[in-house]
PDB file of C-alpha atoms in Angstrom:
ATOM      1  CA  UNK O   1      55.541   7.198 -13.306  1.00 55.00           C
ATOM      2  CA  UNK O   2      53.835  10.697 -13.821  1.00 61.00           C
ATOM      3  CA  UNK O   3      50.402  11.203 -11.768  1.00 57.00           C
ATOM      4  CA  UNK O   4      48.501  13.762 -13.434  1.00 62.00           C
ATOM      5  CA  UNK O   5      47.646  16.376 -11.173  1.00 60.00           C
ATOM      6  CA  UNK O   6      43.532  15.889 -11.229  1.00 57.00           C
ATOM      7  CA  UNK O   7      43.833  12.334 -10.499  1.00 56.00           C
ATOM      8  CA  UNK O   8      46.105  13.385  -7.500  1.00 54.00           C
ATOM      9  CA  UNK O   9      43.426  16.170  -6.610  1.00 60.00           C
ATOM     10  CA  UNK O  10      40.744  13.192  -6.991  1.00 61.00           C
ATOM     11  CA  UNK O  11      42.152  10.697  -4.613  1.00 59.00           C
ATOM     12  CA  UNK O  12      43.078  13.448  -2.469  1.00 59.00           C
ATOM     13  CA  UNK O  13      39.299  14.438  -2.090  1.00 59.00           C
ATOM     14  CA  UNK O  14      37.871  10.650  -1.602  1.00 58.00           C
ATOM     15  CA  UNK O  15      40.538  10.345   1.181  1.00 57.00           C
ATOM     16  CA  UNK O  16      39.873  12.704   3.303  1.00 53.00           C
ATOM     17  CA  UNK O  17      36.736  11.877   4.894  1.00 54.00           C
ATOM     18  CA  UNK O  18      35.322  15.603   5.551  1.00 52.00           C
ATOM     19  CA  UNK O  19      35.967  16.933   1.776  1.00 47.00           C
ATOM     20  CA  UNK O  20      33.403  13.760   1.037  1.00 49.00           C
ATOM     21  CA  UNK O  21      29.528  14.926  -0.300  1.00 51.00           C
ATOM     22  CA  UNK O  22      27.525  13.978   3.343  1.00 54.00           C
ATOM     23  CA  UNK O  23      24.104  12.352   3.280  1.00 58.00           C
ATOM     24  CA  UNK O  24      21.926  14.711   4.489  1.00 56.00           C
ATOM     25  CA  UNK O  25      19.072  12.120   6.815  1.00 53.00           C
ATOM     26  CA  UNK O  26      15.825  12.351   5.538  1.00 53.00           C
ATOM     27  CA  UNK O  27      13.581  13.837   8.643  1.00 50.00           C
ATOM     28  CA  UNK O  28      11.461  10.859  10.184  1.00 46.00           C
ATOM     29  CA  UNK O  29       7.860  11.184   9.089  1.00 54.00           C
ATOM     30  CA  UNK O  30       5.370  12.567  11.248  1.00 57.00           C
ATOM     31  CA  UNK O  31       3.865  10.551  13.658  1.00 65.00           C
ATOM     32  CA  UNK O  32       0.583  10.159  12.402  1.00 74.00           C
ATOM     33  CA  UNK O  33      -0.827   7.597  14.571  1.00 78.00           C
ATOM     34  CA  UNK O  34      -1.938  10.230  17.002  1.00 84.00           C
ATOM     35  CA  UNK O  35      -3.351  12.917  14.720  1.00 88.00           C
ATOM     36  CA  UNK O  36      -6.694  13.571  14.952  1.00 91.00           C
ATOM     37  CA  UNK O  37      -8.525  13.375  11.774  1.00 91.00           C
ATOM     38  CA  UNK O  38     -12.211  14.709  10.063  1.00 93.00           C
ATOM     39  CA  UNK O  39     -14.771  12.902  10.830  1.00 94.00           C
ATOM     40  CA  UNK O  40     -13.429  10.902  13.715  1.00 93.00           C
ATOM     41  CA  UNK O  41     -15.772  10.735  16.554  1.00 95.00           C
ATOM     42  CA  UNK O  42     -14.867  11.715  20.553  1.00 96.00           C
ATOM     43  CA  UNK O  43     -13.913   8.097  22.030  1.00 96.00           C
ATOM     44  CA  UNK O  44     -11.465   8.224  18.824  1.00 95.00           C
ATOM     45  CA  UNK O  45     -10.152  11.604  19.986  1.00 95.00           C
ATOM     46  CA  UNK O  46      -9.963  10.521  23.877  1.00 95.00           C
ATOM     47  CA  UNK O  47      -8.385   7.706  23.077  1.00 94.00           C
ATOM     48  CA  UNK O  48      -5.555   9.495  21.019  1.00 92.00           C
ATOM     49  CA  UNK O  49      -5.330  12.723  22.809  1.00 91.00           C
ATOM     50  CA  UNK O  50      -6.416  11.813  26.860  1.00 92.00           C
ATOM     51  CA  UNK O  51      -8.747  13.331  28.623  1.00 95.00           C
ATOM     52  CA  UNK O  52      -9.302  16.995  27.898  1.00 94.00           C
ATOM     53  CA  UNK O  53      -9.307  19.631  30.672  1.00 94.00           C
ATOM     54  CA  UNK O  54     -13.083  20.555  30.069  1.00 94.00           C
ATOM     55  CA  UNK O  55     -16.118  19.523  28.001  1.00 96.00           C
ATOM     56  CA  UNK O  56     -18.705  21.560  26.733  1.00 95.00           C
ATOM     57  CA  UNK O  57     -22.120  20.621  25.060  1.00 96.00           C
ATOM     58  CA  UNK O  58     -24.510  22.395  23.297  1.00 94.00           C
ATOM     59  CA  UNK O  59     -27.443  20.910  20.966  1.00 93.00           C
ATOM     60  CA  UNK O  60     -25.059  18.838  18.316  1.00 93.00           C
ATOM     61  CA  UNK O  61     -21.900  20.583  19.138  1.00 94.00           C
ATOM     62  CA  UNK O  62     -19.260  19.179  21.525  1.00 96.00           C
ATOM     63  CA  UNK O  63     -16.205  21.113  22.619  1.00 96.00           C
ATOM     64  CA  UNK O  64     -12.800  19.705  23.726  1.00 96.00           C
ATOM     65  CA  UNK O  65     -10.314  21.600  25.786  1.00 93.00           C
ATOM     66  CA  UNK O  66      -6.989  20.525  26.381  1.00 92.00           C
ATOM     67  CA  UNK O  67      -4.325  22.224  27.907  1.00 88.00           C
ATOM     68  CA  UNK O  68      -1.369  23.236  25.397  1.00 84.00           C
ATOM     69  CA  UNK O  69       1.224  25.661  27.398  1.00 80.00           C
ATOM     70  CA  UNK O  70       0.787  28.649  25.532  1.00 74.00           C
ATOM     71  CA  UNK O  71      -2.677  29.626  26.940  1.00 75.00           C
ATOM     72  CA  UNK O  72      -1.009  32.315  29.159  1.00 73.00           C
ATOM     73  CA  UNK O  73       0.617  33.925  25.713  1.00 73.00           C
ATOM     74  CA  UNK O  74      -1.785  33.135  23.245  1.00 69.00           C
ATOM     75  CA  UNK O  75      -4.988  32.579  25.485  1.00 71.00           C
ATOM     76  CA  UNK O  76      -7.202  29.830  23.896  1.00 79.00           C
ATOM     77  CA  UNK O  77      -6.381  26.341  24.790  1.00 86.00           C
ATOM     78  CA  UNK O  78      -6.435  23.564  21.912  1.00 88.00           C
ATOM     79  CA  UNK O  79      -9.932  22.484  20.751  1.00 91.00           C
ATOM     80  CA  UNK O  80     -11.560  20.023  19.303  1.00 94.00           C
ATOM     81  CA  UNK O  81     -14.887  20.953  17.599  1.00 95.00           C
ATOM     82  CA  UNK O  82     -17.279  17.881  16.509  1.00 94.00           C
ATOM     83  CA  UNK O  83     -20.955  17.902  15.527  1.00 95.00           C
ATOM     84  CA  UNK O  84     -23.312  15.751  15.632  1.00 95.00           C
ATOM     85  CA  UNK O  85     -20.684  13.573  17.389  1.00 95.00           C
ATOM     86  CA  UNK O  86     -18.295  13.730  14.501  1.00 95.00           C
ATOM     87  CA  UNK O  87     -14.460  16.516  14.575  1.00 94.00           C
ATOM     88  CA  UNK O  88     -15.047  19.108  11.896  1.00 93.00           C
ATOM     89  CA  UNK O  89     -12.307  21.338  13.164  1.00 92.00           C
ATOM     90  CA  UNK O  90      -9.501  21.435  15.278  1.00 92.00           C
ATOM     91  CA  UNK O  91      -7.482  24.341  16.809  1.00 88.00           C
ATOM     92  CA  UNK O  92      -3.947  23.573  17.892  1.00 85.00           C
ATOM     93  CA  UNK O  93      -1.110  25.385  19.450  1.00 81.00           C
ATOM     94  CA  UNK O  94       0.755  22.530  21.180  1.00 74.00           C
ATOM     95  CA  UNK O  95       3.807  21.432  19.852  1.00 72.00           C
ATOM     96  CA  UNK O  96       3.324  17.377  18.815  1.00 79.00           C
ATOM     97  CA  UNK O  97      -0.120  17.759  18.362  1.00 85.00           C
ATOM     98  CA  UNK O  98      -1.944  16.880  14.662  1.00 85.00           C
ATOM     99  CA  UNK O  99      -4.721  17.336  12.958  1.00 87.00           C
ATOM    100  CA  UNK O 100      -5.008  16.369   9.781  1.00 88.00           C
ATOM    101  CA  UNK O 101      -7.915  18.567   7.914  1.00 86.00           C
ATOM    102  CA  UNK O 102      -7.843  21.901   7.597  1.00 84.00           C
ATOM    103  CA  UNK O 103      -8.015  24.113  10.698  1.00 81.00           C
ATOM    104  CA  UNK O 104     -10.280  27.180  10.885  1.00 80.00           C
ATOM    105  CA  UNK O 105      -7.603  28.952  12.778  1.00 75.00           C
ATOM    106  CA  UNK O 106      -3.632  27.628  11.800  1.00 70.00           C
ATOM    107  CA  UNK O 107      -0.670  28.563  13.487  1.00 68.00           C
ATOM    108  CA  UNK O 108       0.008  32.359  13.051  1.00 68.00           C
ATOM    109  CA  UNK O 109      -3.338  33.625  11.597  1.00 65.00           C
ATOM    110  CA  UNK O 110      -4.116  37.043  12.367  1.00 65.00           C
ATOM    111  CA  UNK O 111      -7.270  37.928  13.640  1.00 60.00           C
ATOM    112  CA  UNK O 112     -10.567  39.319  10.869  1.00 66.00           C
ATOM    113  CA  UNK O 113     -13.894  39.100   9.846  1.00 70.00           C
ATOM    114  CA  UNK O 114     -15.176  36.310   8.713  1.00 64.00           C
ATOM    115  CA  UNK O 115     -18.795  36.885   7.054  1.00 72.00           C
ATOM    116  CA  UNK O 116     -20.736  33.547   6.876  1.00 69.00           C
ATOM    117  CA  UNK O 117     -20.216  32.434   2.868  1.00 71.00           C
ATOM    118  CA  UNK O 118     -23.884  32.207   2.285  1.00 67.00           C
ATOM    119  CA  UNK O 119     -27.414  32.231   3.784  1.00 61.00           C
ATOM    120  CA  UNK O 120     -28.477  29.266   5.700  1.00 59.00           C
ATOM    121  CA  UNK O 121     -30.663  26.655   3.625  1.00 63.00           C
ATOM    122  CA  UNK O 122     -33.260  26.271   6.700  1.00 60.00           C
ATOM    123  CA  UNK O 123     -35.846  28.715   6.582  1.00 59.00           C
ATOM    124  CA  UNK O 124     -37.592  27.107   9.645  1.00 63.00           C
ATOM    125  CA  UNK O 125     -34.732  29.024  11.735  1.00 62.00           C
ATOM    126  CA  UNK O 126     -33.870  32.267  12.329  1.00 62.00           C
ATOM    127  CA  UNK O 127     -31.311  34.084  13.956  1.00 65.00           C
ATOM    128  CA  UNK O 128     -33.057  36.391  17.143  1.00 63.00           C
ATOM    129  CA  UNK O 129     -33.105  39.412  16.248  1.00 69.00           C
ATOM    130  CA  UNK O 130     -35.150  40.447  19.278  1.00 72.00           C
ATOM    131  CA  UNK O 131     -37.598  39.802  22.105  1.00 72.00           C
ATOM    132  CA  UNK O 132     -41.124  41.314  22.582  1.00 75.00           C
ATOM    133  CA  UNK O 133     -42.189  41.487  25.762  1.00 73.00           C
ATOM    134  CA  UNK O 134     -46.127  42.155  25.469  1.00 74.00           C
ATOM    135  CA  UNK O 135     -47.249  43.235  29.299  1.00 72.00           C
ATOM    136  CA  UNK O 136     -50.169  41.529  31.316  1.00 72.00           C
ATOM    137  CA  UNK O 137     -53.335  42.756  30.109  1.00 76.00           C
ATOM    138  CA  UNK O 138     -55.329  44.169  33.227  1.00 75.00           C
ATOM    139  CA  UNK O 139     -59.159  43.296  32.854  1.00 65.00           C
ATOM    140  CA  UNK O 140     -60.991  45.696  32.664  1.00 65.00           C
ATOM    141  CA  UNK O 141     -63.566  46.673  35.826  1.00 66.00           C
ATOM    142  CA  UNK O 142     -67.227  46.001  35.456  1.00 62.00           C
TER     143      UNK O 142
END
């Protein structure tokens, strides 16, 4: 019996377990049970992220610092930013860390001006642009 030489070349190549097409493994999705998402309010953040290293309030904004191991070369620790009680931004640098809107400041963005995209709707306030200070006024002798 004759054996073609591409059927020989065939069984050849299904034998030999490294000349085989490998699976690549799809990569596990991410682990979105800790991501922080828009919206979410700050017992959902604690409870998913810990205790942060610092808080800061002021009027309807609350900021969330935790630690991330790149403060010493990049020099801003990760933030959480909510108003009114509520994350509208998130600034990570920590490796395993998620947030799943879109962050003012991603991963490798260089540094510009940002000019505000229009003027505010509230005419009631103003930005300061100054402060007058009027002196005493003496009275006058009689």
């Amino acid at each position: 019996m004759r054996v073609s030489p591409l059927l020989l070349a065939a069984l050849c190549a299904t034998a030999v377990p490294g000349l085989q097409a490998q699976e690549t493994p799809a990569e596990p999705p991410p682990d979105t049970a800790l991501a922080l998402r828009p919206g979410m309010n700050e017992a959902d953040v604690l409870q998913r992220w810990g205790e942060p290293i610092a808080i800061r309030r002021l009027n309807n904004w609350t900021y969330l610092f935790y630690e991330n191991g790149t403060e010493a070369e990049g020099g801003y620790h990760d933030t959480v930013f909510l108003q009114d009680g509520r994350v509208v931004d998130v600034i990570i640098r920590a490796s395993g860390r998620m947030y799943l809107g879109q962050s003012s400041s991603p991963e490798g963005r260089l540094p510009e001006i940002t000019l505000p995209s229009r003027a505010p709707t509230d005419t009631t306030v103003a930005p300061v642009g100054g402060v007058r200070v009027n002196p005493p006024v003496n009275p006058k002798p009689e």
